[in-house]
Each structure stands twice: as structure tokens, then as C-alpha cells.
XYZ file of N, CA and C in Angstrom:
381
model
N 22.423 -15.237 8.132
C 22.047 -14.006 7.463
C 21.800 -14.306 5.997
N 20.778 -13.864 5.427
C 20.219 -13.729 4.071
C 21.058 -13.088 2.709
N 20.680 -13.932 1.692
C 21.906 -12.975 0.893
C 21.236 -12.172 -0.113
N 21.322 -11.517 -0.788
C 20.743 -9.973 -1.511
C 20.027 -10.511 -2.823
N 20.280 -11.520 -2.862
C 19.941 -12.117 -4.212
C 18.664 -12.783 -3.870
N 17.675 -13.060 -4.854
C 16.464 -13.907 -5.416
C 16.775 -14.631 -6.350
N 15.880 -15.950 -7.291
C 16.431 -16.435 -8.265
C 14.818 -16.201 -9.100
N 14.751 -15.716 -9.944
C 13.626 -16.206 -10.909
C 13.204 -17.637 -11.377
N 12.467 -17.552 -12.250
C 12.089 -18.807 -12.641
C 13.021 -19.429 -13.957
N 13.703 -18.952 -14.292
C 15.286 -19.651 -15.085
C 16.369 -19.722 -13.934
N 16.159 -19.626 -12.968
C 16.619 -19.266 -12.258
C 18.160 -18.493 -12.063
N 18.191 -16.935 -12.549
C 18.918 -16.254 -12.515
C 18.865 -15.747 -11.841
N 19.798 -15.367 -10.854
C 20.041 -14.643 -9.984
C 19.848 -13.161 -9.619
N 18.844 -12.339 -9.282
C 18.398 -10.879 -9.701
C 18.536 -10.405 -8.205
N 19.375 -8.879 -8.143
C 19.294 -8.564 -6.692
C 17.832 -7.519 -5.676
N 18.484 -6.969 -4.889
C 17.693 -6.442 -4.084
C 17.125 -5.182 -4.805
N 18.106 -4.760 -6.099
C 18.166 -3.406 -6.436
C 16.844 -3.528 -7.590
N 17.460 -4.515 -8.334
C 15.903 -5.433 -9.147
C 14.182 -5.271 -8.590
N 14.283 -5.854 -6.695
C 13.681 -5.613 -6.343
C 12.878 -4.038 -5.939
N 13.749 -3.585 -5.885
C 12.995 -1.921 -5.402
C 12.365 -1.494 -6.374
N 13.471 -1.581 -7.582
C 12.325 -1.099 -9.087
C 11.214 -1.983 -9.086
N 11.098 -3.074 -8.982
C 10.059 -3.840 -9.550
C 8.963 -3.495 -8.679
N 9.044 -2.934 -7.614
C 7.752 -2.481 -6.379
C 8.175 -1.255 -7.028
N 8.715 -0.201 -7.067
C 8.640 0.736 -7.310
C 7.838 1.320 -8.378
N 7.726 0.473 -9.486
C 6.878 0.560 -10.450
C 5.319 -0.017 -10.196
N 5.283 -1.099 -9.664
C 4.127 -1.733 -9.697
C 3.286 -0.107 -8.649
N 4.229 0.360 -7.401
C 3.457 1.183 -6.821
C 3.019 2.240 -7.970
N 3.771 2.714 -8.848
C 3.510 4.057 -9.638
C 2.260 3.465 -10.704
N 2.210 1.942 -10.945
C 1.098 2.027 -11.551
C -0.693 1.673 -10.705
N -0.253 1.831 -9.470
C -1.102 2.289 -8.777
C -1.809 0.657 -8.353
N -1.750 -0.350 -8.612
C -1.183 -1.384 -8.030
C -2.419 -1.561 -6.971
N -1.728 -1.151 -5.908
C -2.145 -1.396 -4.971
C -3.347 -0.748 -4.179
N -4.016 -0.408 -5.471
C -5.819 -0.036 -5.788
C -6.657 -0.877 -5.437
N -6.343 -1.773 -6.113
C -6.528 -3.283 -6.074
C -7.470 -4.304 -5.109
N -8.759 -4.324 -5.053
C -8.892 -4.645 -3.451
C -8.674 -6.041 -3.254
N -8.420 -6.706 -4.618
C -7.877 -8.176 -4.208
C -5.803 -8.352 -4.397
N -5.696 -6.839 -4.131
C -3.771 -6.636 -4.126
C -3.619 -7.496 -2.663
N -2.567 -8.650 -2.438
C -2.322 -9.689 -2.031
C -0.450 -9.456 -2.131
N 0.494 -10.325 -1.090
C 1.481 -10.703 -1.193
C 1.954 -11.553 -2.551
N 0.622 -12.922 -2.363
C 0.580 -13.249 -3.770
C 0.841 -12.802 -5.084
N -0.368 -11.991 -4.706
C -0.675 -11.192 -6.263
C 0.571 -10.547 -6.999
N 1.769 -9.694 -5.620
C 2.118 -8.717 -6.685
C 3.393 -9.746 -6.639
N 3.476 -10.695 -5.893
C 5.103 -11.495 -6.204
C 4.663 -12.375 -7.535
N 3.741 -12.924 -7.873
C 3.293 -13.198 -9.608
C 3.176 -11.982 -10.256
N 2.590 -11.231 -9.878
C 3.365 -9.528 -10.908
C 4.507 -8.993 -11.600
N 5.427 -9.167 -10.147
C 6.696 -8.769 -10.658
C 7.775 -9.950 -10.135
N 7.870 -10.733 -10.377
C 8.431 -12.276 -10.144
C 9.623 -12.512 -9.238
N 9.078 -12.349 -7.454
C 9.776 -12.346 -6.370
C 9.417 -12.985 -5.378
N 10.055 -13.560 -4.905
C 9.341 -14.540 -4.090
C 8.587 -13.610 -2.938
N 7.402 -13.942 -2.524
C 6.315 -13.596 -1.023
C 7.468 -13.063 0.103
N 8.105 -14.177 0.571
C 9.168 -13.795 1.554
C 10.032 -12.447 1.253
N 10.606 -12.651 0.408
C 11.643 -11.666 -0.159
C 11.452 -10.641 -0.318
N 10.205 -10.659 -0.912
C 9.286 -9.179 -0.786
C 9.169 -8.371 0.541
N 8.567 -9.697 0.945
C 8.057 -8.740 2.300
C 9.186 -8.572 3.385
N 10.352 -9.264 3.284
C 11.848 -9.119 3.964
C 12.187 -7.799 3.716
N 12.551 -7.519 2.204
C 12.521 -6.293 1.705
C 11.781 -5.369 2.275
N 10.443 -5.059 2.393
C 9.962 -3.855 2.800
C 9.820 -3.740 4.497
N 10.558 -4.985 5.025
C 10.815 -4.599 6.382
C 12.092 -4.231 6.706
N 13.001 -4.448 5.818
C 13.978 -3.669 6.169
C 14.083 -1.964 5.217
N 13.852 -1.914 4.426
C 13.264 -0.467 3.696
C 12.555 0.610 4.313
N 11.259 -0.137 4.602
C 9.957 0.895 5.123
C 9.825 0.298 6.712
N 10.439 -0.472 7.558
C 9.854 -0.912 8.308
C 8.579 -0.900 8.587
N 7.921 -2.094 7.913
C 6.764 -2.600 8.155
C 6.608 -3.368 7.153
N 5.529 -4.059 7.467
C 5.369 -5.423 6.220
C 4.005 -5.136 5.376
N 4.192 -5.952 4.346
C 3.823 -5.957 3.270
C 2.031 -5.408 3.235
N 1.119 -5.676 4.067
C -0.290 -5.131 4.656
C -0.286 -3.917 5.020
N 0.947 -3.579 6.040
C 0.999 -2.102 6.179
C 1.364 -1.169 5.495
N 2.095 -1.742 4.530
C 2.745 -0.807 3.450
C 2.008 -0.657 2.595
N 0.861 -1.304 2.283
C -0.250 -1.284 1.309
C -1.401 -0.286 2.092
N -1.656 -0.599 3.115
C -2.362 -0.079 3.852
C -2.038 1.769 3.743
N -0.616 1.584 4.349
C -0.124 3.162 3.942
C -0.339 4.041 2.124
N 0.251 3.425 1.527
C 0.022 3.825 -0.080
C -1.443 4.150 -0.166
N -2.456 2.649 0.129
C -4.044 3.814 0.362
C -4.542 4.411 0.847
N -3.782 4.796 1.724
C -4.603 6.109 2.803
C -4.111 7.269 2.083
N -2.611 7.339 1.893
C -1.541 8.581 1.000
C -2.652 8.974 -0.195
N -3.018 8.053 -1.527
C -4.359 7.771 -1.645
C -5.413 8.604 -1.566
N -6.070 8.056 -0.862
C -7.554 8.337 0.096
C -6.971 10.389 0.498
N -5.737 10.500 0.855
C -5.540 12.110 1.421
C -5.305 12.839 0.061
N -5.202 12.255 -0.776
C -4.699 13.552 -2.153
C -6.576 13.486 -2.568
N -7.147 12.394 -2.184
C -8.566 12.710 -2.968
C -9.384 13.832 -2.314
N -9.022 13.945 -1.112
C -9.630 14.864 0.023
C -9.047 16.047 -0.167
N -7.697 16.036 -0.174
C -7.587 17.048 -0.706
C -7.559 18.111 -1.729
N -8.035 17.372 -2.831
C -8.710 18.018 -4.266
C -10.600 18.240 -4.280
N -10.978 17.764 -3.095
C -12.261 17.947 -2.927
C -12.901 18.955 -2.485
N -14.031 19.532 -3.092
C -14.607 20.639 -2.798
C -15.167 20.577 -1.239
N -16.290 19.356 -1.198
C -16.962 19.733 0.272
C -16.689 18.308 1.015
N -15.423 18.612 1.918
C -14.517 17.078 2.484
C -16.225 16.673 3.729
N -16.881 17.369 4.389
C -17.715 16.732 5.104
C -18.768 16.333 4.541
N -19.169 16.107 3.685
C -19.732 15.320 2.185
C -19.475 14.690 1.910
N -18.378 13.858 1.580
C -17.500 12.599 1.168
C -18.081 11.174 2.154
N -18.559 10.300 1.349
C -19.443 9.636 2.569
C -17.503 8.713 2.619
N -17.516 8.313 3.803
C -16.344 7.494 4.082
C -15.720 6.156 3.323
N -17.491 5.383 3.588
C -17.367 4.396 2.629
C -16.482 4.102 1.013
N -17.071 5.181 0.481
C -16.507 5.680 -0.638
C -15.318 5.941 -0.750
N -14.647 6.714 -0.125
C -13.312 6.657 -0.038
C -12.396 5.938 0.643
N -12.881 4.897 1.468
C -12.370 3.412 1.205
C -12.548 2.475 0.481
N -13.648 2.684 -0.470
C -13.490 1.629 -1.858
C -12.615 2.480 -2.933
N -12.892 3.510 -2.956
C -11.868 4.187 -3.908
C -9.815 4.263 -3.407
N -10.016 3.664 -2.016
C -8.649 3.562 -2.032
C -8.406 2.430 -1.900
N -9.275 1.540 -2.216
C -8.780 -0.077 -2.417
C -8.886 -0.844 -0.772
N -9.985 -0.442 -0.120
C -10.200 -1.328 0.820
C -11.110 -1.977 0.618
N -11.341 -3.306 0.554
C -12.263 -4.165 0.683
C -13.349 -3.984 1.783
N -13.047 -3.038 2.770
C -14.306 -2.654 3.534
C -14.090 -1.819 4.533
N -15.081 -0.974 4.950
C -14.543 0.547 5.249
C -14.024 -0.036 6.640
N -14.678 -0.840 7.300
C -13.739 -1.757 8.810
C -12.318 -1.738 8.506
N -11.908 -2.372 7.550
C -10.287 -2.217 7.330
C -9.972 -0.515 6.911
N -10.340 -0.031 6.060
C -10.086 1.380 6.497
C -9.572 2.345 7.282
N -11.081 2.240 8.370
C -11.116 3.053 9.679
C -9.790 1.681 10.549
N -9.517 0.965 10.532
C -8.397 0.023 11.314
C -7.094 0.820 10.677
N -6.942 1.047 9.382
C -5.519 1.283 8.902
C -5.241 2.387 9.549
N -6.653 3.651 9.750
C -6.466 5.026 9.889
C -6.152 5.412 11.630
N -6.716 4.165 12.010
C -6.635 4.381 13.717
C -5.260 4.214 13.779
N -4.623 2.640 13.564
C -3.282 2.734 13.786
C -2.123 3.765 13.108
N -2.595 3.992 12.232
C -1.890 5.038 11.447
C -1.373 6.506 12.192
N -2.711 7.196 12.460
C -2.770 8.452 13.268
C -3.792 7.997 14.522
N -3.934 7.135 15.103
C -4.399 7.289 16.430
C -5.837 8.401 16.354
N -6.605 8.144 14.909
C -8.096 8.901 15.142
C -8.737 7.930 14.602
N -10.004 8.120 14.344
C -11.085 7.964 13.575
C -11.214 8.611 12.433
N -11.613 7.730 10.948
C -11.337 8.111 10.047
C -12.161 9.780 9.731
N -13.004 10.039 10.057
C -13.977 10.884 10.172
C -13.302 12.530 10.245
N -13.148 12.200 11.499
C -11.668 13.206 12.766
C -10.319 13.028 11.286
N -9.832 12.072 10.744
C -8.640 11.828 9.954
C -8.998 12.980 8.882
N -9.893 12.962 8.494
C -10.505 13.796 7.363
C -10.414 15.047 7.189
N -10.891 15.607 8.258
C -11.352 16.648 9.076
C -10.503 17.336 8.841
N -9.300 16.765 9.661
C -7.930 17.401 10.220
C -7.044 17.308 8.875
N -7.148 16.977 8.007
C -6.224 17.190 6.457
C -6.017 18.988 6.383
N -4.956 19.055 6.222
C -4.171 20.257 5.480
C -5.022 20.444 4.102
């Protein structure tokens, strides 16, 4: 079993609690917009190791580090729809580059597994 701790690069010992803020923030600064946001990327961001990270958000959020990104841009992608005047107007595309997908294929993939529709139908059906 794993122990709660990480070490930085002086290598001091920083815990799990370290960790939540340090994603916690990177999410509030919206982060994970990003369409080249990576495991990489945000463990050189906020200085945690890849593993640890993504250990972390499987025991937190159950799910790993793609899906949890995946989720934050769709959450995303639904506040833009829902401040929008005419939602069957919104070409799709668009609001998968505006929520940080590198291509509306990954998109419509996050939105199927997500809610079991088509992003289209996903839209539609917003509150």
C-alpha cells in the first residue's frame, strides 16, 4: 500500500492534502481548456508526479486523469449552452474547441460515454 506523501524536487515531502489544492486551483484557473492539457503538462504545473496524480483522482473522483478532464469540459461546454440564446445554432464543432477538445470526435466520445447520447440529443436535452 502507497503512502500519502510525494517528494518534490528538493525533495520534501508534500502530502495528499497539497495535492487536492494544487488540482484544485489549476482546475479554477480553467486549466484544463487547454487542448494540449496532458498528465504531463499539469504534473510540471503544479509539481506532482504523473502517477500520483492520477492515483489521486482515482481514488477522489473515481476515474482517471482523461476522464476527469474530459468531465470538467463538458461541465464547460453545459454552462456555455446554457447562457445561449439559440442552443440549435451552436454549430457543435465550436463548442468542442471552446471546451478544449482537440476534435469534435473526442467530444461526441466524452459525451456518449458520459450520458449515453449524441452530442447533438446532449444539447438539446440541457435544463
Amino acid at each position: 500500500m502507497g503512502t500519502n506523501l510525494d517528494y518534490n524536487k528538493t525533495n520534501e515531502p508534500r502530502s495528499t492534502g497539497d495535492l487536492h489544492e494544487a488540482i484544485a486551483n489549476w482546475v479554477g484557473a480553467k486549466r484544463y481548456l487547454l487542448p494540449e492539457c496532458s498528465l504531463t503538462s499539469i504534473s510540471s504545473e503544479i509539481g506532482f508526479k504523473p502517477s500520483y496524480i492520477n492515483r489521486a483522482l482515482i481514488q477522489t473522483y473515481g476515474t482517471s486523469f482523461s476522464k476527469f478532464i474530459d468531465n470538467l469540459r463538458i461541465d464547460y461546454i453545459k454552462e456555455i449552452v446554457r447562457y445561449s440564446q439559440d442552443t440549435e445554432k451552436i454549430k457543435l464543432s465550436f463548442l468542442a474547441s471552446s471546451g478544449g477538445f482537440k476534435t469534435y470526435v473526442r467530444f461526441a466520445s466524452a459525451v456518449r460515454r458520459r450520458y449515453k447520447m449524441c452530442p447533438r440529443t446532449f444539447i438539446v436535452l440541457l435544463p
